[in-house]
Every structure is written in structure tokens, then in C-alpha cells.
Tab-separated table of N, CA and C in Angstrom:
chain	number	residue	atom	x	y	z
C	1	UNK	N	66.612	-35.067	203.302
C	1	UNK	CA	67.280	-34.052	202.543
C	1	UNK	C	67.869	-34.633	201.270
C	2	UNK	N	68.208	-33.748	200.347
C	2	UNK	CA	68.620	-34.157	199.018
C	2	UNK	C	70.087	-34.552	198.997
C	3	UNK	N	70.355	-35.701	198.398
C	3	UNK	CA	71.721	-36.120	198.123
C	3	UNK	C	72.015	-35.924	196.645
C	4	UNK	N	73.194	-35.414	196.333
C	4	UNK	CA	73.617	-35.187	194.962
C	4	UNK	C	74.902	-35.962	194.713
C	5	UNK	N	74.905	-36.787	193.676
C	5	UNK	CA	76.055	-37.610	193.344
C	5	UNK	C	76.538	-37.247	191.954
C	6	UNK	N	77.773	-36.755	191.870
C	6	UNK	CA	78.345	-36.297	190.617
C	6	UNK	C	79.209	-37.376	189.980
C	7	UNK	N	79.330	-37.287	188.660
C	7	UNK	CA	80.186	-38.198	187.916
C	7	UNK	C	80.596	-37.542	186.606
C	8	UNK	N	81.583	-38.109	185.948
C	8	UNK	CA	81.975	-37.653	184.628
C	8	UNK	C	83.241	-36.829	184.558
C	9	UNK	N	83.803	-36.467	185.696
C	9	UNK	CA	85.030	-35.698	185.684
C	9	UNK	C	86.199	-36.523	185.193
C	10	UNK	N	87.284	-35.842	184.871
C	10	UNK	CA	88.469	-36.523	184.389
C	10	UNK	C	89.438	-35.560	183.765
C	11	UNK	N	90.388	-36.114	183.041
C	11	UNK	CA	91.417	-35.327	182.366
C	11	UNK	C	91.203	-35.360	180.862
C	12	UNK	N	91.404	-34.220	180.239
C	12	UNK	CA	91.206	-34.108	178.799
C	12	UNK	C	92.165	-33.062	178.245
C	13	UNK	N	92.537	-33.199	176.994
C	13	UNK	CA	93.381	-32.211	176.351
C	13	UNK	C	92.563	-30.998	175.927
C	14	UNK	N	93.222	-29.865	175.832
C	14	UNK	CA	92.558	-28.653	175.377
C	14	UNK	C	91.849	-28.900	174.053
C	15	UNK	N	90.636	-28.388	173.956
C	15	UNK	CA	89.821	-28.601	172.776
C	15	UNK	C	88.898	-29.794	172.880
C	16	UNK	N	89.096	-30.608	173.890
C	16	UNK	CA	88.286	-31.795	174.070
C	16	UNK	C	86.978	-31.517	174.781
C	17	UNK	N	86.255	-32.591	175.073
C	17	UNK	CA	84.940	-32.480	175.690
C	17	UNK	C	84.787	-33.441	176.851
C	18	UNK	N	83.942	-33.062	177.793
C	18	UNK	CA	83.544	-33.910	178.901
C	18	UNK	C	82.082	-33.650	179.200
C	19	UNK	N	81.412	-34.660	179.712
C	19	UNK	CA	80.029	-34.519	180.137
C	19	UNK	C	79.908	-34.888	181.608
C	20	UNK	N	79.558	-33.917	182.423
C	20	UNK	CA	79.347	-34.147	183.833
C	20	UNK	C	77.879	-34.455	184.100
C	21	UNK	N	77.634	-35.307	185.074
C	21	UNK	CA	76.275	-35.640	185.468
C	21	UNK	C	76.143	-35.543	186.974
C	22	UNK	N	74.953	-35.211	187.431
C	22	UNK	CA	74.673	-35.121	188.853
C	22	UNK	C	73.284	-35.680	189.097
C	23	UNK	N	73.223	-36.772	189.829
C	23	UNK	CA	71.958	-37.432	190.120
C	23	UNK	C	71.499	-37.089	191.531
C	24	UNK	N	70.264	-36.631	191.644
C	24	UNK	CA	69.685	-36.277	192.931
C	24	UNK	C	68.829	-37.414	193.471
C	25	UNK	N	68.726	-37.478	194.774
C	25	UNK	CA	67.976	-38.544	195.422
C	25	UNK	C	66.466	-38.352	195.351
C	26	UNK	N	66.021	-37.163	194.983
C	26	UNK	CA	64.609	-36.859	194.887
C	26	UNK	C	64.411	-35.694	193.933
C	27	UNK	N	63.165	-35.364	193.664
C	27	UNK	CA	62.869	-34.262	192.758
C	27	UNK	C	63.464	-32.961	193.281
C	28	UNK	N	64.000	-32.183	192.361
C	28	UNK	CA	64.637	-30.924	192.727
C	28	UNK	C	64.008	-29.758	191.977
C	29	UNK	N	64.325	-28.573	192.439
C	29	UNK	CA	63.883	-27.364	191.760
C	29	UNK	C	65.033	-26.863	190.895
C	30	UNK	N	65.521	-25.672	191.159
C	30	UNK	CA	66.660	-25.156	190.411
C	30	UNK	C	67.897	-26.014	190.650
C	31	UNK	N	68.651	-26.275	189.586
C	31	UNK	CA	69.912	-26.994	189.708
C	31	UNK	C	71.001	-26.190	189.016
C	32	UNK	N	72.174	-26.190	189.602
C	32	UNK	CA	73.250	-25.348	189.108
C	32	UNK	C	74.593	-26.056	189.187
C	33	UNK	N	75.535	-25.542	188.417
C	33	UNK	CA	76.925	-25.979	188.472
C	33	UNK	C	77.804	-24.800	188.863
C	34	UNK	N	78.733	-25.062	189.775
C	34	UNK	CA	79.758	-24.113	190.168
C	34	UNK	C	81.112	-24.797	190.027
C	35	UNK	N	82.171	-24.007	190.028
C	35	UNK	CA	83.501	-24.588	189.985
C	35	UNK	C	84.451	-23.770	190.847
C	36	UNK	N	85.501	-24.428	191.292
C	36	UNK	CA	86.493	-23.757	192.114
C	36	UNK	C	87.881	-24.255	191.738
C	37	UNK	N	88.715	-23.332	191.295
C	37	UNK	CA	90.094	-23.626	190.953
C	37	UNK	C	90.988	-23.284	192.138
C	38	UNK	N	92.176	-23.885	192.207
C	38	UNK	CA	93.085	-23.587	193.312
C	38	UNK	C	93.372	-22.096	193.435
C	39	UNK	N	93.239	-21.567	194.640
C	39	UNK	CA	93.517	-20.172	194.888
C	39	UNK	C	92.429	-19.209	194.475
C	40	UNK	N	91.310	-19.726	193.988
C	40	UNK	CA	90.222	-18.872	193.545
C	40	UNK	C	88.941	-19.173	194.315
C	41	UNK	N	88.036	-18.208	194.286
C	41	UNK	CA	86.742	-18.396	194.918
C	41	UNK	C	85.863	-19.299	194.059
C	42	UNK	N	84.849	-19.870	194.684
C	42	UNK	CA	83.906	-20.679	193.930
C	42	UNK	C	83.107	-19.775	192.995
C	43	UNK	N	83.031	-20.146	191.729
C	43	UNK	CA	82.374	-19.305	190.758
C	43	UNK	C	81.235	-20.027	190.055
C	44	UNK	N	80.274	-19.240	189.680
C	44	UNK	CA	79.108	-19.733	188.964
C	44	UNK	C	79.483	-20.210	187.575
C	45	UNK	N	78.858	-21.302	187.140
C	45	UNK	CA	79.065	-21.829	185.796
C	45	UNK	C	77.772	-21.800	184.987
C	46	UNK	N	76.737	-22.453	185.501
C	46	UNK	CA	75.466	-22.530	184.784
C	46	UNK	C	74.352	-22.910	185.741
C	47	UNK	N	73.123	-22.548	185.389
C	47	UNK	CA	71.967	-22.895	186.198
C	47	UNK	C	70.791	-23.200	185.283
C	48	UNK	N	69.925	-24.088	185.726
C	48	UNK	CA	68.740	-24.448	184.964
C	48	UNK	C	67.542	-24.497	185.895
C	49	UNK	N	66.417	-23.961	185.439
C	49	UNK	CA	65.215	-23.938	186.252
C	49	UNK	C	64.597	-25.326	186.361
C	50	UNK	N	63.594	-25.441	187.205
C	50	UNK	CA	62.955	-26.723	187.461
C	50	UNK	C	62.449	-27.401	186.197
C	51	UNK	N	61.798	-26.638	185.344
C	51	UNK	CA	61.235	-27.186	184.118
C	51	UNK	C	62.255	-27.299	182.989
C	52	UNK	N	63.389	-26.649	183.149
C	52	UNK	CA	64.383	-26.612	182.093
C	52	UNK	C	64.171	-25.499	181.096
C	53	UNK	N	63.154	-24.672	181.320
C	53	UNK	CA	62.822	-23.621	180.371
C	53	UNK	C	63.761	-22.422	180.446
C	54	UNK	N	64.454	-22.267	181.562
C	54	UNK	CA	65.365	-21.142	181.747
C	54	UNK	C	66.761	-21.647	182.053
C	55	UNK	N	67.737	-21.157	181.311
C	55	UNK	CA	69.137	-21.472	181.576
C	55	UNK	C	69.958	-20.195	181.566
C	56	UNK	N	70.980	-20.148	182.409
C	56	UNK	CA	71.900	-19.033	182.475
C	56	UNK	C	73.319	-19.581	182.517
C	57	UNK	N	74.251	-18.855	181.895
C	57	UNK	CA	75.640	-19.278	181.843
C	57	UNK	C	76.572	-18.141	182.214
C	58	UNK	N	77.682	-18.495	182.815
C	58	UNK	CA	78.742	-17.525	183.021
C	58	UNK	C	79.335	-17.135	181.675
C	59	UNK	N	79.774	-15.891	181.559
C	59	UNK	CA	80.349	-15.424	180.303
C	59	UNK	C	81.530	-16.290	179.858
C	60	UNK	N	82.294	-16.780	180.803
C	60	UNK	CA	83.487	-17.548	180.481
C	60	UNK	C	83.186	-18.873	179.794
C	61	UNK	N	81.974	-19.392	179.956
C	61	UNK	CA	81.643	-20.693	179.384
C	61	UNK	C	80.550	-20.617	178.334
C	62	UNK	N	79.966	-19.469	178.154
C	62	UNK	CA	78.860	-19.303	177.217
C	62	UNK	C	79.284	-19.705	175.809
C	63	UNK	N	78.461	-20.522	175.178
C	63	UNK	CA	78.757	-21.001	173.840
C	63	UNK	C	79.565	-22.280	173.806
C	64	UNK	N	80.149	-22.668	174.938
C	64	UNK	CA	80.950	-23.882	175.009
C	64	UNK	C	80.311	-24.952	175.892
C	65	UNK	N	79.614	-24.525	176.939
C	65	UNK	CA	78.982	-25.453	177.875
C	65	UNK	C	77.474	-25.430	177.686
C	66	UNK	N	76.835	-26.564	177.922
C	66	UNK	CA	75.386	-26.659	177.866
C	66	UNK	C	74.873	-27.403	179.086
C	67	UNK	N	73.948	-26.788	179.812
C	67	UNK	CA	73.329	-27.440	180.958
C	67	UNK	C	71.975	-27.994	180.528
C	68	UNK	N	71.646	-29.168	181.020
C	68	UNK	CA	70.364	-29.788	180.714
C	68	UNK	C	69.938	-30.646	181.894
C	69	UNK	N	68.688	-31.062	181.889
C	69	UNK	CA	68.220	-31.917	182.971
C	69	UNK	C	67.237	-32.948	182.455
C	70	UNK	N	67.179	-34.053	183.178
C	70	UNK	CA	66.234	-35.121	182.919
C	70	UNK	C	65.453	-35.320	184.211
C	71	UNK	N	64.299	-34.703	184.287
C	71	UNK	CA	63.555	-34.696	185.536
C	71	UNK	C	63.077	-36.083	185.967
C	72	UNK	N	62.800	-36.951	185.004
C	72	UNK	CA	62.374	-38.303	185.346
C	72	UNK	C	63.464	-39.061	186.090
C	73	UNK	N	64.709	-38.654	185.874
C	73	UNK	CA	65.846	-39.275	186.538
C	73	UNK	C	66.429	-38.397	187.635
C	74	UNK	N	65.819	-37.241	187.872
C	74	UNK	CA	66.325	-36.273	188.853
C	74	UNK	C	67.797	-35.960	188.607
C	75	UNK	N	68.142	-35.769	187.353
C	75	UNK	CA	69.537	-35.641	186.960
C	75	UNK	C	69.779	-34.368	186.152
C	76	UNK	N	70.911	-33.725	186.407
C	76	UNK	CA	71.343	-32.573	185.633
C	76	UNK	C	72.679	-32.913	184.980
C	77	UNK	N	72.882	-32.395	183.772
C	77	UNK	CA	74.115	-32.638	183.028
C	77	UNK	C	74.787	-31.316	182.688
C	78	UNK	N	76.081	-31.382	182.508
C	78	UNK	CA	76.835	-30.252	181.988
C	78	UNK	C	77.728	-30.771	180.874
C	79	UNK	N	77.350	-30.486	179.640
C	79	UNK	CA	78.155	-30.861	178.487
C	79	UNK	C	79.179	-29.766	178.248
C	80	UNK	N	80.443	-30.110	178.328
C	80	UNK	CA	81.525	-29.149	178.192
C	80	UNK	C	82.305	-29.459	176.927
C	81	UNK	N	82.393	-28.488	176.041
C	81	UNK	CA	83.103	-28.635	174.780
C	81	UNK	C	84.154	-27.537	174.645
C	82	UNK	N	85.068	-27.727	173.703
C	82	UNK	CA	86.144	-26.759	173.463
C	82	UNK	C	86.816	-26.358	174.764
C	83	UNK	N	87.148	-27.347	175.559
C	83	UNK	CA	87.705	-27.085	176.885
C	83	UNK	C	89.061	-26.398	176.803
C	84	UNK	N	89.292	-25.518	177.769
C	84	UNK	CA	90.515	-24.747	177.871
C	84	UNK	C	91.199	-25.050	179.195
C	85	UNK	N	92.506	-24.856	179.279
C	85	UNK	CA	93.193	-25.082	180.555
C	85	UNK	C	92.581	-24.298	181.707
C	86	UNK	N	92.067	-23.113	181.452
C	86	UNK	CA	91.461	-22.313	182.499
C	86	UNK	C	90.139	-22.874	183.007
C	87	UNK	N	89.611	-23.907	182.354
C	87	UNK	CA	88.428	-24.601	182.851
C	87	UNK	C	88.775	-25.605	183.947
C	88	UNK	N	90.044	-25.835	184.168
C	88	UNK	CA	90.476	-26.776	185.195
C	88	UNK	C	89.987	-26.326	186.566
C	89	UNK	N	89.264	-27.196	187.248
C	89	UNK	CA	88.687	-26.868	188.548
C	89	UNK	C	87.957	-28.090	189.087
C	90	UNK	N	87.552	-27.994	190.341
C	90	UNK	CA	86.599	-28.942	190.893
C	90	UNK	C	85.209	-28.405	190.587
C	91	UNK	N	84.391	-29.224	189.974
C	91	UNK	CA	83.044	-28.821	189.598
C	91	UNK	C	82.035	-29.405	190.574
C	92	UNK	N	81.133	-28.545	191.051
C	92	UNK	CA	80.123	-28.929	192.021
C	92	UNK	C	78.727	-28.697	191.462
C	93	UNK	N	77.824	-29.627	191.704
C	93	UNK	CA	76.424	-29.369	191.405
C	93	UNK	C	75.705	-28.991	192.692
C	94	UNK	N	74.634	-28.236	192.546
C	94	UNK	CA	73.887	-27.745	193.693
C	94	UNK	C	72.423	-27.603	193.328
C	95	UNK	N	71.581	-27.611	194.334
C	95	UNK	CA	70.149	-27.424	194.097
C	95	UNK	C	69.551	-26.553	195.186
C	96	UNK	N	68.526	-25.825	194.822
C	96	UNK	CA	67.824	-24.957	195.743
C	96	UNK	C	66.509	-24.513	195.143
C	97	UNK	N	65.811	-23.641	195.843
C	97	UNK	CA	64.507	-23.171	195.379
C	97	UNK	C	64.590	-21.913	194.538
C	98	UNK	N	65.707	-21.199	194.619
C	98	UNK	CA	65.883	-19.949	193.887
C	98	UNK	C	66.950	-20.081	192.823
C	99	UNK	N	66.719	-19.422	191.702
C	99	UNK	CA	67.695	-19.389	190.623
C	99	UNK	C	68.641	-18.223	190.863
C	100	UNK	N	69.922	-18.531	191.020
C	100	UNK	CA	70.889	-17.504	191.372
C	100	UNK	C	72.277	-17.897	190.907
C	101	UNK	N	73.113	-16.880	190.689
C	101	UNK	CA	74.519	-17.105	190.384
C	101	UNK	C	75.372	-17.158	191.648
C	102	UNK	N	74.774	-16.922	192.790
C	102	UNK	CA	75.497	-16.930	194.060
C	102	UNK	C	75.426	-18.301	194.710
C	103	UNK	N	76.565	-18.849	195.133
C	103	UNK	CA	76.534	-20.159	195.783
C	103	UNK	C	75.846	-20.160	197.137
C	104	UNK	N	75.674	-19.000	197.746
C	104	UNK	CA	75.135	-18.925	199.093
C	104	UNK	C	73.659	-19.270	199.187
C	105	UNK	N	72.939	-19.254	198.086
C	105	UNK	CA	71.495	-19.501	198.126
C	105	UNK	C	71.140	-20.969	197.929
C	106	UNK	N	72.100	-21.800	197.612
C	106	UNK	CA	71.811	-23.208	197.348
C	106	UNK	C	71.883	-24.043	198.615
C	107	UNK	N	70.938	-24.942	198.753
C	107	UNK	CA	70.765	-25.698	199.983
C	107	UNK	C	71.581	-26.979	200.041
C	108	UNK	N	71.752	-27.624	198.904
C	108	UNK	CA	72.416	-28.919	198.863
C	108	UNK	C	73.474	-28.928	197.785
C	109	UNK	N	74.563	-29.634	198.073
C	109	UNK	CA	75.717	-29.669	197.184
C	109	UNK	C	76.220	-31.084	196.983
C	110	UNK	N	76.738	-31.340	195.789
C	110	UNK	CA	77.419	-32.584	195.532
C	110	UNK	C	78.822	-32.554	196.105
C	111	UNK	N	79.513	-33.663	195.971
C	111	UNK	CA	80.846	-33.798	196.547
C	111	UNK	C	81.933	-33.141	195.714
C	112	UNK	N	81.625	-32.828	194.481
C	112	UNK	CA	82.587	-32.238	193.570
C	112	UNK	C	83.284	-33.281	192.730
C	113	UNK	N	83.608	-32.925	191.496
C	113	UNK	CA	84.346	-33.807	190.609
C	113	UNK	C	85.414	-33.000	189.881
C	114	UNK	N	86.612	-33.558	189.815
C	114	UNK	CA	87.751	-32.844	189.255
C	114	UNK	C	87.729	-32.877	187.735
C	115	UNK	N	87.925	-31.722	187.133
C	115	UNK	CA	88.114	-31.599	185.692
C	115	UNK	C	89.474	-30.971	185.455
C	116	UNK	N	90.313	-31.657	184.703
C	116	UNK	CA	91.641	-31.164	184.403
C	116	UNK	C	91.821	-31.087	182.893
C	117	UNK	N	92.179	-29.911	182.408
C	117	UNK	CA	92.373	-29.689	180.977
C	117	UNK	C	93.834	-29.328	180.745
C	118	UNK	N	94.516	-30.129	179.961
C	118	UNK	CA	95.928	-29.911	179.690
C	118	UNK	C	96.112	-29.255	178.334
C	119	UNK	N	97.152	-28.451	178.216
C	119	UNK	CA	97.438	-27.757	176.973
C	119	UNK	C	98.376	-28.552	176.091
């Protein structure tokens, strides 16, 4: 089964940038990012198809975040710019066979990485 290892989380001031990475142990299909803030449900952030030809973003991050992948490295990235305090959450990467905004369809998940944005 697929192992996903995330990196790149940390603390940043509002307006700053962070780049998250998630390396998979083998070739993957759809890869996605979700996040969960304290007291809130896990929410969709971005998803990218196997080839990278299709990307979808949550309205809250559209125009600020960019998802990309490097298939030769089995790796997906999330470039986050113009960060806001409301972006503070644990960010999780996931992979599955279907492209969806719902976390329930993904088969494998990373351990999560904390992103904290201070004002």
C-alpha cells in the first residue's frame, strides 16, 4: 500500500509563503490536499489528476495556492502564497483513484503537517 510523507509545514507571518511537499512510496493517481483547523471539519483544498492536466481548488484558496506534481518523484506540492491567519490548520495529502473534493473517497493519507499563520 501507498505511504505518503509530508514536509514543509511551519510558522509564517500573514502575507508570507510556504511550500508543502508530499512524497509517495509508489506511483499514484489523483493526489489531493485537505486541511483541518481546530473545531472544524476536514475541508478540501486542492486536487490534481494523475497527469497533472486537471486541477481544482477550494474557493478560499483559489488564486493564492498552486498544486503541482512531479510524477518521476511520485511527489505532489502545494505552493501557498499570501497566507492568511485563517489558513492555519493541519494539512494532509491524500491519494486515490477518483478526483473528488470529498475526503471519504481517498484511500491513503499522509500524517499531516502543521501550518500556522500569525497576524
